[in-house]
mmCIF file of C-alpha atoms in Angstrom:
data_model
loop_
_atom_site.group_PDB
_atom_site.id
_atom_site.type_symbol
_atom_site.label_atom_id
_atom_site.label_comp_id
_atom_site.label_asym_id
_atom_site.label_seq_id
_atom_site.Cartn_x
_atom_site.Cartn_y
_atom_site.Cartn_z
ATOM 1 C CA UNK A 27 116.503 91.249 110.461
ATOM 2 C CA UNK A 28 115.003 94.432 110.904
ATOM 3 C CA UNK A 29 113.156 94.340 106.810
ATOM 4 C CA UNK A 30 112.654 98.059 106.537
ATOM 5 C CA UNK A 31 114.865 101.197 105.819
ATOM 6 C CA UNK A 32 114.610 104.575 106.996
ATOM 7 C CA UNK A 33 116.921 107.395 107.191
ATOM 8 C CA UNK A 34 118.730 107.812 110.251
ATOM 9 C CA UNK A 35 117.846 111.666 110.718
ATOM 10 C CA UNK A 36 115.329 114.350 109.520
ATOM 11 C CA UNK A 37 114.520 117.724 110.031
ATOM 12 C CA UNK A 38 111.080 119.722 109.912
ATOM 13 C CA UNK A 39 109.677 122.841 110.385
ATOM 14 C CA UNK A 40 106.742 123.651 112.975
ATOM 15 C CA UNK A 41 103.335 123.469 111.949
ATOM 16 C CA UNK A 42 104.536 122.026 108.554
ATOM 17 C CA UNK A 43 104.184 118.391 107.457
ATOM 18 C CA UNK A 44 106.586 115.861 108.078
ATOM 19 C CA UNK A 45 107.001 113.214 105.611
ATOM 20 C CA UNK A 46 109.069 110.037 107.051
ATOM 21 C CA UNK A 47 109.680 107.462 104.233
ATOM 22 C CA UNK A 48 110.237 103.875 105.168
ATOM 23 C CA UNK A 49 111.512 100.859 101.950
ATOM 24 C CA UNK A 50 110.276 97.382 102.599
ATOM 25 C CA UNK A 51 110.908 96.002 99.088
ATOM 26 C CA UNK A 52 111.015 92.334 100.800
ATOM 27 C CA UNK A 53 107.260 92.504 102.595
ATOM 28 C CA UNK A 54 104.941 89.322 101.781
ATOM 29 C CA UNK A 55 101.692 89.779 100.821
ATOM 30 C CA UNK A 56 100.227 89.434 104.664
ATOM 31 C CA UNK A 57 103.084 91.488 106.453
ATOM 32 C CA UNK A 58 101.537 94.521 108.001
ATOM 33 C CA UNK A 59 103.217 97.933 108.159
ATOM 34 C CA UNK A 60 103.663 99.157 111.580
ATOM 35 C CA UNK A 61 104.696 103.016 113.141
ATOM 36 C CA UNK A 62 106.048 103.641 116.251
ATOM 37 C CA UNK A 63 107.775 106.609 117.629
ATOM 38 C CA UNK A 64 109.864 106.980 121.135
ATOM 39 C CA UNK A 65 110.519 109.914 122.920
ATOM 40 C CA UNK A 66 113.035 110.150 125.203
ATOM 41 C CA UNK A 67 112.921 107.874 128.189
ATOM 42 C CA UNK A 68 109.370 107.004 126.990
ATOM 43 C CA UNK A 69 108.337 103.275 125.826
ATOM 44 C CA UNK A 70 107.544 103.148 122.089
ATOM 45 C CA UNK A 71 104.357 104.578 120.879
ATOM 46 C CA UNK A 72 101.761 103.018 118.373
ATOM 47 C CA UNK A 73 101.103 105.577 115.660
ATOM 48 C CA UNK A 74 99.652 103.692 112.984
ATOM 49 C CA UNK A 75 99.599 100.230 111.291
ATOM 50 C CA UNK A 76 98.450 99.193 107.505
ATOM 51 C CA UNK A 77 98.518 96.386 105.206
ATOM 52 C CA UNK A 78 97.339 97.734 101.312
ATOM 53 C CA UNK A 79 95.347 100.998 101.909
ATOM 54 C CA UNK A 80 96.537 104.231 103.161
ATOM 55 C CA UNK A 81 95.367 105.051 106.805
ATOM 56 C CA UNK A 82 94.453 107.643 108.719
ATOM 57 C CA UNK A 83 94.196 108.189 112.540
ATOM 58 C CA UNK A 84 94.284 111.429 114.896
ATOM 59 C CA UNK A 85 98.059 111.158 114.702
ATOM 60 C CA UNK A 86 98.914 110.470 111.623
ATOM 61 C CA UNK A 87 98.756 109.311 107.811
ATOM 62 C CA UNK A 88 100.040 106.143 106.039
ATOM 63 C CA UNK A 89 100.520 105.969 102.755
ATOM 64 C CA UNK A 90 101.453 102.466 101.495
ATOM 65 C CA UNK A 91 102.500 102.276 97.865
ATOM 66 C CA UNK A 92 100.856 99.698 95.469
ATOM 67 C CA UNK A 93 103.420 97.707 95.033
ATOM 68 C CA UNK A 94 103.919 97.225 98.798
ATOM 69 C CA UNK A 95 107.302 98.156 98.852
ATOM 70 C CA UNK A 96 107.368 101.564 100.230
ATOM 71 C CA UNK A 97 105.481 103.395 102.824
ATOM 72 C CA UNK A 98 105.510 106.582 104.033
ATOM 73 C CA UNK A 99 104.183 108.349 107.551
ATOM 74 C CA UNK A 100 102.661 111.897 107.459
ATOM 75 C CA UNK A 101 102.420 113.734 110.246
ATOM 76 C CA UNK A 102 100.106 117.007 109.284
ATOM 77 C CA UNK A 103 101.197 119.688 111.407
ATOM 78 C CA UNK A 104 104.315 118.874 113.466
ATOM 79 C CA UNK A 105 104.722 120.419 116.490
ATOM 80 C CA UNK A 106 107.714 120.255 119.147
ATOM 81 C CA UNK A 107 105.817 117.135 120.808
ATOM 82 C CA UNK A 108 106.739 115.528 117.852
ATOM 83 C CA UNK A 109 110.480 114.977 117.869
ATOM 84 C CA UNK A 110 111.143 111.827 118.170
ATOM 85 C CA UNK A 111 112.860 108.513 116.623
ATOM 86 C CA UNK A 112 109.968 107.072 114.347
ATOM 87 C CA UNK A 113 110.092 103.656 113.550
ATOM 88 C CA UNK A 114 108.720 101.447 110.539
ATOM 89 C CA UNK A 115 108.285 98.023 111.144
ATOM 90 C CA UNK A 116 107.188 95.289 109.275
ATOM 91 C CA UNK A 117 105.268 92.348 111.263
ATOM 92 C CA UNK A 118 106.610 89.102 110.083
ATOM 93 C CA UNK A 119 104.632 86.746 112.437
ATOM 94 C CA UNK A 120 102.115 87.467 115.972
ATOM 95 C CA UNK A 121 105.854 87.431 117.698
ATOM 96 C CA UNK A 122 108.252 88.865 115.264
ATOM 97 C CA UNK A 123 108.206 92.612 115.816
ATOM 98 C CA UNK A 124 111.366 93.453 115.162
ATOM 99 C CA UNK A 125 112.455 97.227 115.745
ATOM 100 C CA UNK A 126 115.239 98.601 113.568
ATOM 101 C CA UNK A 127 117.182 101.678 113.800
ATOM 102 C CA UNK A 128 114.222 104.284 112.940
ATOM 103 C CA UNK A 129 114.005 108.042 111.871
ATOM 104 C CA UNK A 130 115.502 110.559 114.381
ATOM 105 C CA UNK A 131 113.027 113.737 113.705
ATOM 106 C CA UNK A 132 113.699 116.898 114.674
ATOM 107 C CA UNK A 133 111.080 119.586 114.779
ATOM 108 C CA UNK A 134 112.503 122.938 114.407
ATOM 109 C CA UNK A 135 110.634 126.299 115.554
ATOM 110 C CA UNK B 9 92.945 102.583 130.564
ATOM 111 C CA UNK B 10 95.626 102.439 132.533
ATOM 112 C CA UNK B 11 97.512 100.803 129.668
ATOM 113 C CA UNK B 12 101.009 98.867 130.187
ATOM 114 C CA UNK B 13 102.635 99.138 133.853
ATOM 115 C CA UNK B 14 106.105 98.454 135.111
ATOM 116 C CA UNK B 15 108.026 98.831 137.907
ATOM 117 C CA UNK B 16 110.517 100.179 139.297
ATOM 118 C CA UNK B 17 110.991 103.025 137.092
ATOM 119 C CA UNK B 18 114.538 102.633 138.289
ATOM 120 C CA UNK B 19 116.583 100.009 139.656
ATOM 121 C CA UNK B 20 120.287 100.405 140.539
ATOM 122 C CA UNK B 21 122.074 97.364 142.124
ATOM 123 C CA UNK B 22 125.522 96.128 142.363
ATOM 124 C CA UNK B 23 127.018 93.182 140.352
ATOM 125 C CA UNK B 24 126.007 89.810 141.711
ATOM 126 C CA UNK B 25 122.638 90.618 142.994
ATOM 127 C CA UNK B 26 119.159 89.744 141.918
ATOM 128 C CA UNK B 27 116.822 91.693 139.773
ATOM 129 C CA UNK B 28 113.081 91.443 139.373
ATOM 130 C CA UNK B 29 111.277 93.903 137.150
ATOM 131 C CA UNK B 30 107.304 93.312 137.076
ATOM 132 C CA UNK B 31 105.242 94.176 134.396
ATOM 133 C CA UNK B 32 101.203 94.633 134.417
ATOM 134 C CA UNK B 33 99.695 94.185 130.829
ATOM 135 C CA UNK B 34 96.852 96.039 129.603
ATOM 136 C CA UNK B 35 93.611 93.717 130.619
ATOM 137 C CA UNK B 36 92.330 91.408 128.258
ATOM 138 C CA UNK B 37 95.293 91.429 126.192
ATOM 139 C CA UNK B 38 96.364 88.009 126.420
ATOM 140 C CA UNK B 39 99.955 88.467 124.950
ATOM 141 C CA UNK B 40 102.878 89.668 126.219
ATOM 142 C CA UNK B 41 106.348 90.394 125.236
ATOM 143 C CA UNK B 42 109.550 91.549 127.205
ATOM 144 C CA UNK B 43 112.326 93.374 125.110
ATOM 145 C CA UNK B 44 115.273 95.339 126.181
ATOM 146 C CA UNK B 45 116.848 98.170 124.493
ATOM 147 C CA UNK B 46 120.701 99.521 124.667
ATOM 148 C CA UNK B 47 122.664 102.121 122.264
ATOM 149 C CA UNK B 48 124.401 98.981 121.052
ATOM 150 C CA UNK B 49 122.000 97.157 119.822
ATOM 151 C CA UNK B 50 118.151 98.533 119.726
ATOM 152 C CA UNK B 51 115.681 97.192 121.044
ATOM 153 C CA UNK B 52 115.831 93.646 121.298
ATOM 154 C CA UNK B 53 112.984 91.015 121.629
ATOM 155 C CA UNK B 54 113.702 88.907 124.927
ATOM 156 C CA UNK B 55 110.612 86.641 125.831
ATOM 157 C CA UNK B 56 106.929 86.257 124.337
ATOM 158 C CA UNK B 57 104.140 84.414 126.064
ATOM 159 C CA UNK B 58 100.535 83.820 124.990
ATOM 160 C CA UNK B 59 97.928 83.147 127.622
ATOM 161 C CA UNK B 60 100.561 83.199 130.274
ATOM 162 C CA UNK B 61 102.546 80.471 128.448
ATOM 163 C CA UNK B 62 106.085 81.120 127.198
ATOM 164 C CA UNK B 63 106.097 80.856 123.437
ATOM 165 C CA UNK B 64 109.331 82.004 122.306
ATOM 166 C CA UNK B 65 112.435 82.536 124.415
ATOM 167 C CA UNK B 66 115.507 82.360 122.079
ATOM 168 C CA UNK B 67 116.461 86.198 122.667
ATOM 169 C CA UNK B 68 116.691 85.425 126.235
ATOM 170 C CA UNK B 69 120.228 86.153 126.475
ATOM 171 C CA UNK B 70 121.695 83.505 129.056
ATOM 172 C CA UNK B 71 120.700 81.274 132.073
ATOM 173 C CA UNK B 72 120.689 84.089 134.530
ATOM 174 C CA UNK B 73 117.426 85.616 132.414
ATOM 175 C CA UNK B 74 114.360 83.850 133.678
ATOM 176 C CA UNK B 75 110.439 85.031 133.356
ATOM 177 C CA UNK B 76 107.169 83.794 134.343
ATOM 178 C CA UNK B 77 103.796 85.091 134.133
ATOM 179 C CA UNK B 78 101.698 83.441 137.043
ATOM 180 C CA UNK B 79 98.545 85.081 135.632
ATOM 181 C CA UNK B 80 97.244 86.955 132.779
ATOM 182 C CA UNK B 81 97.577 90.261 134.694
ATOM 183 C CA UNK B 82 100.969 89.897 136.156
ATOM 184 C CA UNK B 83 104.641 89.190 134.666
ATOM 185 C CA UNK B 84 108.322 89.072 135.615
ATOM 186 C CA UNK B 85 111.762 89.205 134.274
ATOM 187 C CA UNK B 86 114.106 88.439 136.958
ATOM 188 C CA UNK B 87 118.033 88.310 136.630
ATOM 189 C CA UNK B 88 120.272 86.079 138.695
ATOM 190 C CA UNK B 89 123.098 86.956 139.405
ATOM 191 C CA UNK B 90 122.937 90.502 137.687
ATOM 192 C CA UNK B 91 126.225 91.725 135.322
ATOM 193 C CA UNK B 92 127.296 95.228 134.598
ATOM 194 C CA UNK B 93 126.386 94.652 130.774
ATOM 195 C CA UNK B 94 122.996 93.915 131.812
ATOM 196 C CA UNK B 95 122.602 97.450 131.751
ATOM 197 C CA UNK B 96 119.809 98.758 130.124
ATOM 198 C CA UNK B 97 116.251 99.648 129.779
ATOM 199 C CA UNK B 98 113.585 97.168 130.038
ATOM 200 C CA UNK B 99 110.140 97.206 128.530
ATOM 201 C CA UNK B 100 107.051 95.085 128.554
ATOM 202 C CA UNK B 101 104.097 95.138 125.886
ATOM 203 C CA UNK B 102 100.755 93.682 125.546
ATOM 204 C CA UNK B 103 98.567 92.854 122.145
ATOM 205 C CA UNK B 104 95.637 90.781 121.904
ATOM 206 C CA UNK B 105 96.054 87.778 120.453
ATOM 207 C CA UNK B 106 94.130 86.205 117.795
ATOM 208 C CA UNK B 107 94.142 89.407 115.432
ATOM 209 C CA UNK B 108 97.814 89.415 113.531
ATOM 210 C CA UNK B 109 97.371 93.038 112.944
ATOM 211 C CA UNK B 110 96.933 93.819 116.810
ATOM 212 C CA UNK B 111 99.866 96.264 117.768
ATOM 213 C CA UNK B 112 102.098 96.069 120.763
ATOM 214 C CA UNK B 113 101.262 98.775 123.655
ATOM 215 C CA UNK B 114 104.334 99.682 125.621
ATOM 216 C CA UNK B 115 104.963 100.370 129.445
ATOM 217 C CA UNK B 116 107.252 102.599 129.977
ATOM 218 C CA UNK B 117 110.208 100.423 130.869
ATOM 219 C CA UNK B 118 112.595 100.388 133.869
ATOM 220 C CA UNK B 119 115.817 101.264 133.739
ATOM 221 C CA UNK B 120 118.326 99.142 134.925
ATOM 222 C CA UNK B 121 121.883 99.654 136.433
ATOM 223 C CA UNK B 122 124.566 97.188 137.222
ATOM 224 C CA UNK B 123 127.170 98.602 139.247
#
């Protein structure tokens, strides 16, 4: 039970901002937010991770609604290093990471 | 930081034989986790230890899927006897314990392929 939903696929536009949305209207109150994106024949890279407050790192921007049940990563100025399949996670326990089906993104020149 | 480190990159073998992948976490993290990831279905938690213990094996497919971790800087996933749907790539993270809001760091898995 993967707990999050993304859409499969997006497109965006070089040097333009990429805005992948993520619902997790079932989070409790202590369930983190994780991102992680994969490229291609590459092991899954930490992005980000939140519980109430928005974050911000080199990489990337999240924006976690009040209520919890939403989140959304920003990545500023995408470049072609960027496509990817992101994915949105929500940590139910120190062992249950569970990945779902994530965010293909392609960046377009 | 050398961060996560597996290996082989690649392993090809034919149905029947055994399979060890090794996995190096990230030192000082003192949890480790072994998933495996296919079109079909994602990627899938396997195995879990904390300080070199096994915590939590129910995604361990079947009998022939065994792992150990001898020491806090060394693990293993063997298979025996491998299957062609054992196919797949396999990856091993690290996280410190202790802090729930630790993330996972990924090797960069090895790719396995039962002939």
């Amino acid at each position: 039970d993967a707990k999050t939903t993304q859409p499969p696929s997006m497109d965006c536009a070089e040097g333009r901002a990429a805005n992948l949305p993520c619902n997790h209207s079932t989070i409790s109150g202590n369930e983190y937010v994780y991102w992680y994106r994969q490229i291609h024949s590459q092991g899954p890279q930490y992005i980000i991770h939140g519980l109430k407050n928005n974050e911000t790192n080199e990489m990337a921007s999240l924006i976690i609604t009040e209520d919890r049940k939403s989140s959304t990563l920003i990545l500023p100025h995408a470049t072609l290093r960027d496509t990817a399949v992101y994915y949105c996670i929500v940590r139910v326990a120190l062992n249950q990471f569970y990945f779902g089906t994530g965010t293909s993104l392609t960046v377009i020149p | 930081d050398a961060g996560v480190i597996q290996s082989p990159r690649h392993e090809v073998t034919e149905m029947g034989q055994e399979v060890t992948l090794r996995c190096k976490p990230i030192s000082g993290h003192n949890s480790l986790f072994w998933y495996r990831q296919t079109m079909m279905r994602g990627l899938e938690l396997l195995i879990y230890f904390n300080n070199n213990v096994p915590i939590d094996d129910s995604g361990m497919p079947e009998d022939r899927f065994s792992a150990k971790m001898p020491n806090a800087s060394f693990s293993t996933l063997k298979i025996q006897p491998s299957e062609p749907r054992d196919s797949a790539v396999y990856f091993c993270a690290s996280s410190l314990r202790g802090a729930s809001n630790s993330p996972l760091h990924f090797g960069n898995g090895t790719r396995l392929t039962v002939t």
